[in-house]
Amino acid sequence: AALEDVTETTTTAINADSLAEALAKLPQQYARNAIVMASAATVYKSIGTANAGGAYAFNLETGAQGFMGKEVVVNENVSETNLFILDPKEIYVRFSLAPTVEVDTTSGFLSALNTMRALTVVDFAINPSAVVRVKIGA
């Protein structure tokens, strides 16, 4: 699922101002449940960053687990040049193939032993209105 229709913003560095600006671009119905998602390198390099007024980008009192009440989630699948603010309730798993179960009763000498295998194919869909991508280093 491509993220082509998501709202985007750019910043040269992650700080309290750039995160607040990105969060403000998320519609209110999605901002209520929003999380901040970034790679470990992006989060850990940004923990001590502050804006010109001295406000830290992340809340150091709670171990840098939140920004303006939003949980910070480290996800290694996010590149270091992106940070996402999104409502995780707006990510949906789709079953492209209904689950099927196979039973194999030829598991050797134990007649009561059955081997079961399940197979399905899944992908995901996301509501692009519930995502703001922050491009870092632009």
PDB file of N, CA and C in Angstrom, residues 8 34 39 55 68 92 97 136:
ATOM      1  N   GLU A   8       2.291  15.788   3.610  1.00  0.00           N
ATOM      2  CA  GLU A   8       3.733  15.806   3.828  1.00  0.00           C
ATOM      3  C   GLU A   8       4.197  17.173   4.284  1.00  0.00           C
ATOM      4  N   ALA A  34      -3.237   9.794  17.774  1.00  0.00           N
ATOM      5  CA  ALA A  34      -1.992   9.761  16.999  1.00  0.00           C
ATOM      6  C   ALA A  34      -0.801   9.295  17.818  1.00  0.00           C
ATOM      7  N   SER A  39      12.492   5.884  13.154  1.00  0.00           N
ATOM      8  CA  SER A  39      13.549   4.900  13.405  1.00  0.00           C
ATOM      9  C   SER A  39      14.241   5.219  14.730  1.00  0.00           C
ATOM     10  N   ALA A  55      12.329  24.516  24.663  1.00  0.00           N
ATOM     11  CA  ALA A  55      11.408  23.397  24.862  1.00  0.00           C
ATOM     12  C   ALA A  55      11.957  22.161  24.164  1.00  0.00           C
ATOM     13  N   MET A  68       4.044  15.934  23.390  1.00  0.00           N
ATOM     14  CA  MET A  68       2.741  16.589  23.523  1.00  0.00           C
ATOM     15  C   MET A  68       1.617  15.571  23.761  1.00  0.00           C
ATOM     16  N   TYR A  92      -5.380  -0.905   8.400  1.00  0.00           N
ATOM     17  CA  TYR A  92      -6.247  -2.071   8.341  1.00  0.00           C
ATOM     18  C   TYR A  92      -5.530  -3.242   7.674  1.00  0.00           C
ATOM     19  N   LEU A  97      -6.571 -13.653   0.679  1.00  0.00           N
ATOM     20  CA  LEU A  97      -6.928 -15.043   0.493  1.00  0.00           C
ATOM     21  C   LEU A  97      -7.483 -15.542   1.815  1.00  0.00           C
ATOM     22  N   ILE A 136      12.796  14.488   6.607  1.00  0.00           N
ATOM     23  CA  ILE A 136      13.873  15.111   7.378  1.00  0.00           C
ATOM     24  C   ILE A 136      15.068  15.363   6.469  1.00  0.00           C
TER      25      ILE A 136
END
